[in-house]
Coordinates of C-alpha atoms and ligand atoms in Angstrom, one line a residue:
M1 CA -17.7 100.8 -40.7
I2 CA -20.4 98.8 -38.9
D3 CA -20.1 97.8 -35.3
R4 CA -22.2 95.2 -33.8
L5 CA -23.8 96.1 -30.4
T6 CA -23.4 93.8 -27.4
D7 CA -24.5 90.4 -28.6
L8 CA -27.7 89.5 -26.7
R9 CA -28.0 86.0 -28.1
A10 CA -28.5 83.3 -25.5
G11 CA -26.2 80.7 -27.0
P12 CA -24.6 79.4 -30.1
D13 CA -26.6 79.0 -33.3
Q14 CA -29.4 81.1 -32.1
D15 CA -29.3 83.4 -35.1
K16 CA -28.8 80.7 -37.7
D17 CA -31.5 80.2 -40.2
S18 CA -33.2 76.8 -40.3
E19 CA -32.8 74.5 -43.3
D20 CA -36.3 75.5 -44.5
G21 CA -35.1 79.2 -44.6
S22 CA -37.1 80.4 -41.6
E23 CA -35.2 82.6 -39.1
R24 CA -34.8 82.1 -35.4
G25 CA -33.0 83.8 -32.6
V26 CA -32.7 87.3 -31.4
A27 CA -31.9 90.1 -33.8
T28 CA -28.7 91.9 -33.1
K29 CA -28.7 95.7 -33.7
V30 CA -26.0 97.3 -35.7
R31 CA -25.0 100.9 -35.5
P32 CA -22.7 102.9 -37.7
K33 CA -19.5 103.9 -35.9
T34 CA -19.6 107.5 -35.0
K35 CA -16.8 109.8 -33.8
K36 CA -17.1 112.7 -31.4
P37 CA -16.2 115.9 -33.3
S38 CA -13.1 117.6 -32.0
M39 CA -13.9 120.8 -30.2
W40 CA -12.4 124.3 -30.8
R41 CA -11.9 127.1 -28.3
V42 CA -12.7 130.6 -29.5
I43 CA -10.2 133.0 -27.9
L44 CA -10.5 136.8 -27.5
M45 CA -7.4 138.9 -27.2
N46 CA -7.0 142.1 -25.3
D47 CA -5.8 145.4 -26.9
D48 CA -5.6 149.0 -25.7
Y49 CA -8.2 150.5 -28.0
T50 CA -11.3 148.4 -28.5
P51 CA -14.1 149.9 -26.2
M52 CA -15.2 147.6 -23.4
E53 CA -18.8 148.1 -24.5
F54 CA -18.0 146.9 -28.0
V55 CA -16.5 143.7 -26.5
T56 CA -19.4 143.0 -24.3
S57 CA -21.8 143.6 -27.2
I58 CA -19.8 141.0 -29.2
L59 CA -20.0 138.5 -26.4
M60 CA -23.8 138.9 -26.1
G61 CA -24.6 139.1 -29.8
I62 CA -22.3 136.4 -31.2
F63 CA -21.6 134.2 -28.2
K64 CA -25.1 134.5 -26.7
K65 CA -23.7 135.5 -23.2
T66 CA -25.9 137.3 -20.7
S67 CA -24.8 140.9 -19.9
E68 CA -23.3 139.7 -16.6
E69 CA -21.3 136.8 -18.3
A70 CA -20.2 139.2 -21.1
T71 CA -18.9 141.7 -18.6
A72 CA -17.0 139.1 -16.6
I73 CA -15.4 137.6 -19.8
M74 CA -14.5 141.1 -21.1
L75 CA -12.9 142.1 -17.8
S76 CA -11.0 138.9 -17.5
V77 CA -9.6 139.4 -21.1
H78 CA -8.8 143.0 -20.2
Q79 CA -6.9 142.0 -17.1
K80 CA -5.2 138.7 -18.2
G81 CA -4.7 139.4 -21.9
V82 CA -6.7 136.5 -23.3
G83 CA -9.9 134.7 -22.6
T84 CA -12.4 132.1 -23.8
C85 CA -15.6 133.1 -25.5
G86 CA -16.8 129.5 -25.9
V87 CA -16.0 126.0 -27.2
Y88 CA -17.6 124.7 -30.3
T89 CA -17.3 122.3 -33.2
F90 CA -15.0 123.6 -35.9
E91 CA -17.5 125.1 -38.3
V92 CA -19.4 126.9 -35.6
A93 CA -16.1 128.2 -34.0
E94 CA -14.8 129.3 -37.4
T95 CA -18.0 131.2 -38.2
K96 CA -18.0 133.0 -34.9
V97 CA -14.3 134.1 -35.3
A98 CA -15.2 135.4 -38.8
Q99 CA -18.2 137.3 -37.3
V100 CA -16.1 138.9 -34.6
M101 CA -13.4 139.9 -37.1
D102 CA -15.9 141.3 -39.4
A103 CA -17.6 143.3 -36.7
A104 CA -14.3 144.6 -35.5
K105 CA -13.3 145.6 -39.0
R106 CA -16.6 147.4 -39.6
G107 CA -16.3 149.2 -36.2
Q108 CA -12.6 150.0 -37.0
H109 CA -11.5 148.3 -33.8
P110 CA -8.3 146.3 -33.5
L111 CA -10.0 143.4 -31.7
Q112 CA -8.5 140.0 -32.4
C113 CA -10.1 136.6 -32.1
T114 CA -8.7 133.2 -32.9
L115 CA -9.4 129.5 -32.7
E116 CA -7.5 126.9 -30.6
K117 CA -8.0 123.1 -30.7
E118 CA -9.2 121.7 -27.4
Ligands
TYC1 N1 -8.5 146.8 -23.0 C1 -9.7 147.4 -23.7 C2 -9.9 148.8 -23.0 O1 -9.3 149.1 -22.0 C3 -11.0 146.6 -23.5 C4 -10.9 145.2 -24.1 C5 -11.3 144.1 -23.4 C6 -10.4 145.1 -25.4 C7 -11.3 142.9 -24.0 C8 -10.4 143.9 -26.0 O2 -10.8 141.5 -25.9 C9 -10.8 142.8 -25.3 N2 -10.7 149.6 -23.7

């Protein structure tokens, strides 16, 4: 779909070609219609067994949080049961969830992580 930008022409017939084929008037720009991608929240769940240090290392390594941010998110999840690691486009969010689940599996921790549409 093509969408014409605000028409900047001064008046009627300004963009019409002359009989001799020459062109007059102000060119109007066209832009392809784009859509904002829907965003997805990556959620971390609390459990009784995953070590706190493992969770903070996940938040730093996969979600690029600082040590302070990672500790705050981890403690919030620990206290409230769930928490947000970040909000991303679908492919990025899906990849991060897979990375968390893979790391948890490798470390033999029951840590759970899911996606939620914003
Ligand atoms: N509750 C865990 C403990 O006490 C720590 C923990 C925090 C686990 C956050 C998972 O998403 C989590 N060791």
